[in-house]
Amino acid sequence: MATRTPELSLYLGTFTDGPHHDWRATLDLARSMDVAGVDRVVVSDHVVFGENLDAYADASIGGQAGGRQPTGPDGAWLEPLTVLTAIAATTTRIRLGTAVLLAALRRPAVLAKQLATLDVLSEGRVDLGVGVGWQREEYEAAGLSFDDRGRLLDHTLEVCQTLWTQQRASYRSAELAFDGIHQMPKPVQPGGVPIWVSGTVNNAVARRIARFGSGWIPWGSAYSDLPGAIAAMKDKVREFGGDPTGLQVQGIARVDKADDGSIDYAASAAAVPALVDAGVTDVRFPASLTADRSRVPEILPPLVEAFRAVSE
């Protein structure tokens, strides 16, 4: 089987703690990524905030030990599918991803329609990264049970894949039942929008990947030993009847700076081969390459070039 060529992704910050923000510059940055040859742009999601932001660091409920929520409760967070639609309208090749969408907070049939529409308008460039989240208040504000968030996510994905793949769709579960339902258009991508599942190495995440997933977004403790975590996750996916042979896996890289504050492209790319050897197929860098957004068009091409030089 041919080895998959690693892809380069960049996170795009679609949130701010400041009173004012130039969102047009955010969209310009995404266009610069497209022109420079970045493979995928990825955005995050929060619908509402409560005031217990320390829960972000609680790994027992889905947070990341030692982590910190990047804004306060009044930070401005753009809705990710709306942002990706705007990006799709002004780009031609870059893939459009969420990392992660709190999919269970959306009504499943409506989410299926939104994602299918975005996939059609972007000519098949959408990747859906999903997770259960860490914040109880978001589920409460949506009238949903935080304790049932895993099952709610599975239900959402079940409905989406049913509507994406069945011309005359039928579905039955404890949450919802329908028969003879038609939803068009279908996504451009065969089988529907690819689903990337976020989480640590555990049975629930492995089962979700086996049922729905094209990719895995490691989280929390999985990064302490990524090669071991990838091997363990693939074993678990097999246990639940999935085939992890072509599983895509995200890995995180950082941007190294020289003493003068400029990007050290060789040093930034130096960690990529080890990630690829571990089983990573999608190497993600932060979008905050520089505080001066006007310099992004000149900064991105050398980063892409350095990445290709060590990964192809």
Coordinates of C-alpha atoms in Angstrom, one line a residue:
M1 CA 0.0 0.0 0.0
A2 CA 1.4 3.4 -1.0
T3 CA 2.4 5.7 1.9
R4 CA 0.1 8.7 2.3
T5 CA 1.8 12.1 1.6
P6 CA 1.7 14.1 4.8
E7 CA -0.4 17.2 4.7
L8 CA 0.2 20.7 6.1
S9 CA -2.6 22.4 8.0
L10 CA -2.8 25.7 9.8
Y11 CA -5.1 26.6 12.6
L12 CA -7.0 29.9 11.9
G13 CA -7.8 31.9 15.0
T14 CA -11.5 32.9 14.8
F15 CA -11.8 34.2 18.3
T16 CA -10.6 37.3 20.2
D17 CA -10.6 38.7 23.7
G18 CA -10.3 42.2 22.4
P19 CA -13.2 44.7 22.0
H20 CA -12.4 45.1 18.3
H21 CA -11.0 42.8 15.7
D22 CA -10.4 42.9 11.9
W23 CA -12.3 39.8 10.8
R24 CA -11.6 40.8 7.2
A25 CA -7.9 40.3 7.9
T26 CA -8.8 36.8 9.2
L27 CA -10.4 35.9 5.9
D28 CA -7.4 37.4 4.1
L29 CA -5.1 35.1 6.1
A30 CA -7.1 32.1 4.9
R31 CA -6.8 33.2 1.3
S32 CA -3.0 33.6 1.8
M33 CA -2.9 30.0 3.0
D34 CA -4.7 28.9 -0.1
V35 CA -2.3 30.8 -2.4
A36 CA 0.8 29.5 -0.6
G37 CA -0.2 25.9 -0.9
V38 CA -1.2 25.0 2.6
D39 CA -3.3 21.8 2.5
R40 CA -6.0 22.6 5.1
V41 CA -7.3 25.4 7.2
V42 CA -8.8 24.5 10.6
V43 CA -11.1 26.5 12.8
S44 CA -12.5 25.8 16.3
D45 CA -15.9 26.1 18.0
H46 CA -17.7 27.5 21.0
V47 CA -21.4 28.4 20.9
V48 CA -21.7 30.0 24.4
F49 CA -19.7 30.3 27.5
G50 CA -20.4 29.8 31.2
E51 CA -18.2 31.3 33.8
N52 CA -16.4 28.1 35.0
L53 CA -13.5 28.3 32.5
D54 CA -11.2 26.4 34.8
A55 CA -13.1 23.3 33.7
Y56 CA -11.0 23.4 30.5
A57 CA -8.1 21.9 32.5
D58 CA -10.2 19.1 34.0
A59 CA -9.3 16.0 31.9
S60 CA -12.0 13.9 33.7
I61 CA -14.7 15.8 31.7
G62 CA -12.9 16.2 28.4
G63 CA -10.6 19.1 29.1
Q64 CA -6.8 19.2 28.8
A65 CA -4.8 18.9 32.0
G66 CA -2.7 22.0 32.5
G67 CA -4.5 23.8 29.6
R68 CA -6.1 27.2 29.6
Q69 CA -9.2 28.5 27.8
P70 CA -7.8 31.2 25.4
T71 CA -10.4 33.8 26.1
G72 CA -12.6 34.9 29.0
P73 CA -16.4 34.3 28.9
D74 CA -17.0 37.4 26.8
G75 CA -14.4 36.5 24.2
A76 CA -15.8 36.7 20.6
W77 CA -16.0 33.3 18.8
L78 CA -17.2 33.1 15.3
E79 CA -19.4 30.2 14.2
P80 CA -17.1 27.8 12.4
L81 CA -19.3 26.6 9.5
T82 CA -20.2 30.2 8.6
V83 CA -16.5 31.1 8.6
L84 CA -15.6 28.1 6.4
T85 CA -18.4 29.1 4.0
A86 CA -16.9 32.5 3.7
I87 CA -13.4 31.0 3.1
A88 CA -14.8 28.6 0.6
A89 CA -16.2 31.5 -1.5
T90 CA -12.7 33.1 -1.9
T91 CA -10.4 30.0 -2.2
T92 CA -10.0 27.3 -4.7
R93 CA -8.0 24.4 -3.3
I94 CA -7.4 24.5 0.4
R95 CA -9.4 22.0 2.5
L96 CA -11.8 23.3 5.1
G97 CA -11.8 21.7 8.6
T98 CA -13.1 22.0 12.1
A99 CA -11.0 21.1 15.1
V100 CA -13.4 20.6 16.6
L101 CA -17.1 21.2 16.0
L102 CA -19.3 20.5 19.0
A103 CA -21.6 18.7 16.6
A104 CA -24.0 17.4 19.3
L105 CA -25.2 21.0 20.0
R106 CA -26.7 21.3 16.5
R107 CA -29.9 19.6 15.3
P108 CA -28.6 16.6 13.3
A109 CA -30.7 17.0 10.1
V110 CA -29.9 20.8 9.9
L111 CA -26.2 20.1 10.5
A112 CA -26.3 17.5 7.7
K113 CA -27.8 20.0 5.3
Q114 CA -25.3 22.7 6.3
L115 CA -22.3 20.5 5.8
A116 CA -23.6 19.0 2.5
T117 CA -24.2 22.5 1.2
L118 CA -20.7 23.6 2.2
D119 CA -19.2 20.5 0.6
V120 CA -21.1 21.2 -2.7
L121 CA -20.2 24.9 -2.8
S122 CA -16.5 24.1 -2.0
E123 CA -16.4 21.3 -4.5
G124 CA -15.7 18.6 -2.0
R125 CA -13.2 20.3 0.3
V126 CA -14.8 19.8 3.8
D127 CA -13.4 17.8 6.7
L128 CA -15.6 17.5 9.9
G129 CA -13.6 17.3 13.1
V130 CA -15.8 16.6 16.1
G131 CA -15.5 16.2 19.8
V132 CA -17.7 16.1 22.9
G133 CA -16.3 19.3 24.5
W134 CA -15.6 20.1 28.1
Q135 CA -18.1 22.7 29.0
R136 CA -21.3 21.7 30.8
E137 CA -22.9 25.2 30.2
E138 CA -22.9 24.8 26.4
Y139 CA -25.0 21.7 26.7
E140 CA -27.3 23.3 29.2
A141 CA -27.8 26.4 27.0
A142 CA -28.8 24.1 24.2
G143 CA -31.2 22.1 26.4
L144 CA -29.1 19.0 26.3
S145 CA -27.6 16.7 28.8
F146 CA -23.8 17.1 29.3
D147 CA -23.6 13.7 30.9
D148 CA -25.1 12.2 27.7
R149 CA -22.8 14.1 25.4
G150 CA -21.1 11.0 24.0
R151 CA -24.3 9.4 22.9
L152 CA -25.6 12.7 21.6
L153 CA -22.5 13.0 19.4
D154 CA -22.9 9.5 18.1
H155 CA -26.6 10.2 17.4
T156 CA -25.7 13.3 15.4
L157 CA -23.2 11.5 13.3
E158 CA -25.6 8.6 12.7
V159 CA -28.2 11.0 11.3
C160 CA -25.7 12.9 9.2
Q161 CA -24.3 9.8 7.6
T162 CA -27.8 8.4 7.0
L163 CA -29.0 11.6 5.2
W164 CA -25.7 11.8 3.3
T165 CA -25.8 8.3 2.0
Q166 CA -29.4 7.2 1.6
Q167 CA -31.6 8.6 -1.2
R168 CA -34.7 7.7 0.7
A169 CA -33.5 7.8 4.3
S170 CA -34.8 5.9 7.3
Y171 CA -33.5 6.1 10.9
R172 CA -34.6 4.9 14.3
S173 CA -33.0 5.4 17.7
A174 CA -34.1 6.4 21.2
E175 CA -33.6 10.0 20.2
L176 CA -35.3 10.2 16.8
A177 CA -37.2 8.2 14.2
F178 CA -38.0 9.0 10.6
D179 CA -38.8 7.1 7.4
G180 CA -38.9 8.1 3.7
I181 CA -36.9 11.3 4.2
H182 CA -35.2 12.9 1.2
Q183 CA -32.4 15.5 1.7
M184 CA -30.6 16.9 -1.3
P185 CA -28.0 17.8 -2.3
K186 CA -25.7 15.1 -1.1
P187 CA -22.1 15.9 -0.3
V188 CA -19.7 15.8 -3.3
Q189 CA -17.4 13.5 -1.4
P190 CA -18.3 9.8 -1.7
G191 CA -19.8 8.5 1.5
G192 CA -20.3 12.0 2.8
V193 CA -18.1 14.5 4.6
P194 CA -15.0 12.8 6.1
I195 CA -15.3 12.7 9.9
W196 CA -12.3 13.2 12.2
V197 CA -12.9 12.2 15.8
S198 CA -11.1 14.1 18.7
G199 CA -10.2 12.5 22.0
T200 CA -7.8 10.5 24.1
V201 CA -7.1 6.8 23.7
N202 CA -10.2 5.2 25.1
N203 CA -13.0 2.9 24.1
A204 CA -15.6 5.5 23.4
V205 CA -13.3 7.4 21.0
A206 CA -12.1 4.2 19.3
R207 CA -15.6 2.9 18.8
R208 CA -16.6 6.3 17.3
I209 CA -13.6 6.2 14.9
A210 CA -14.5 2.6 13.9
R211 CA -18.1 3.6 13.1
F212 CA -17.7 7.0 11.6
G213 CA -14.1 8.2 11.4
S214 CA -11.7 8.9 8.6
G215 CA -9.3 10.5 11.0
W216 CA -8.2 11.0 14.6
I217 CA -7.4 14.2 16.4
P218 CA -5.4 13.2 19.5
W219 CA -6.1 15.1 22.7
G220 CA -4.7 15.6 26.1
S221 CA -2.6 12.7 27.4
A222 CA -2.3 11.2 23.9
Y223 CA 0.4 13.7 23.1
S224 CA 2.7 12.5 25.9
D225 CA 3.7 9.5 23.8
L226 CA 2.2 10.0 20.4
P227 CA 3.8 7.0 18.6
G228 CA 2.5 4.7 21.4
A229 CA -0.9 6.4 21.4
I230 CA -1.3 6.0 17.6
A231 CA -0.5 2.3 17.9
A232 CA -2.8 1.9 20.8
M233 CA -5.7 3.7 19.1
K234 CA -5.3 1.6 15.9
D235 CA -5.4 -1.6 18.0
K236 CA -8.6 -0.4 19.7
V237 CA -10.2 0.6 16.4
R238 CA -9.6 -3.0 15.2
E239 CA -11.1 -4.3 18.4
F240 CA -14.3 -2.5 17.6
G241 CA -14.5 -3.8 14.0
G242 CA -12.8 -0.9 12.2
D243 CA -10.0 -0.9 9.7
P244 CA -7.3 1.6 10.8
T245 CA -5.1 1.0 7.8
G246 CA -5.9 4.3 6.2
L247 CA -6.6 6.3 9.4
Q248 CA -5.5 9.9 9.2
V249 CA -3.9 11.3 12.3
Q250 CA -3.3 14.9 13.3
G251 CA 0.0 15.9 14.9
I252 CA 1.0 19.3 16.3
A253 CA 4.1 21.2 15.3
R254 CA 5.4 24.5 16.5
V255 CA 6.9 27.5 14.8
D256 CA 10.5 28.1 15.9
K257 CA 11.8 31.7 15.9
A258 CA 15.4 32.9 15.4
D259 CA 17.0 35.4 17.8
D260 CA 15.8 38.3 15.7
G261 CA 12.2 37.1 15.9
S262 CA 12.0 35.8 12.3
I263 CA 10.8 32.3 11.6
D264 CA 13.4 29.6 11.5
Y265 CA 11.9 27.5 8.7
A266 CA 14.3 24.7 8.9
A267 CA 13.9 24.3 12.7
S268 CA 10.1 24.6 12.4
A269 CA 10.1 21.7 9.9
A270 CA 12.7 19.6 11.7
A271 CA 10.1 17.9 13.9
V272 CA 7.9 16.8 10.9
P273 CA 9.8 13.6 10.0
A274 CA 9.5 12.2 13.5
L275 CA 5.7 12.9 13.5
V276 CA 5.3 11.2 10.2
D277 CA 7.3 8.2 11.4
A278 CA 5.0 8.0 14.3
G279 CA 2.0 7.7 12.0
V280 CA 0.9 11.4 11.7
T281 CA -0.6 12.2 8.3
D282 CA -1.7 15.8 9.0
V283 CA 0.8 18.2 10.6
R284 CA -0.8 21.2 12.1
F285 CA 0.9 24.5 12.8
P286 CA -0.6 27.5 14.7
A287 CA -1.8 30.4 12.5
S288 CA -0.1 33.0 14.7
L289 CA 3.1 33.0 12.6
T290 CA 3.5 36.8 13.1
A291 CA 1.8 39.7 14.8
D292 CA 2.1 41.6 11.5
R293 CA -0.7 40.1 9.3
S294 CA 0.6 42.1 6.3
R295 CA 3.7 39.9 6.3
V296 CA 1.8 36.6 6.1
P297 CA 1.9 36.3 2.2
E298 CA 5.7 36.4 2.4
I299 CA 6.0 34.2 5.4
L300 CA 3.8 31.3 4.3
P301 CA 5.5 30.1 1.1
P302 CA 8.9 29.4 2.7
L303 CA 7.1 27.4 5.5
V304 CA 5.2 25.4 2.9
E305 CA 8.5 24.8 1.0
A306 CA 10.4 23.7 4.2
F307 CA 7.5 21.3 5.1
R308 CA 7.5 19.7 1.6
A309 CA 11.3 19.4 1.7
V310 CA 11.2 17.1 4.8
S311 CA 8.0 15.3 4.1
E312 CA 7.9 14.2 0.5

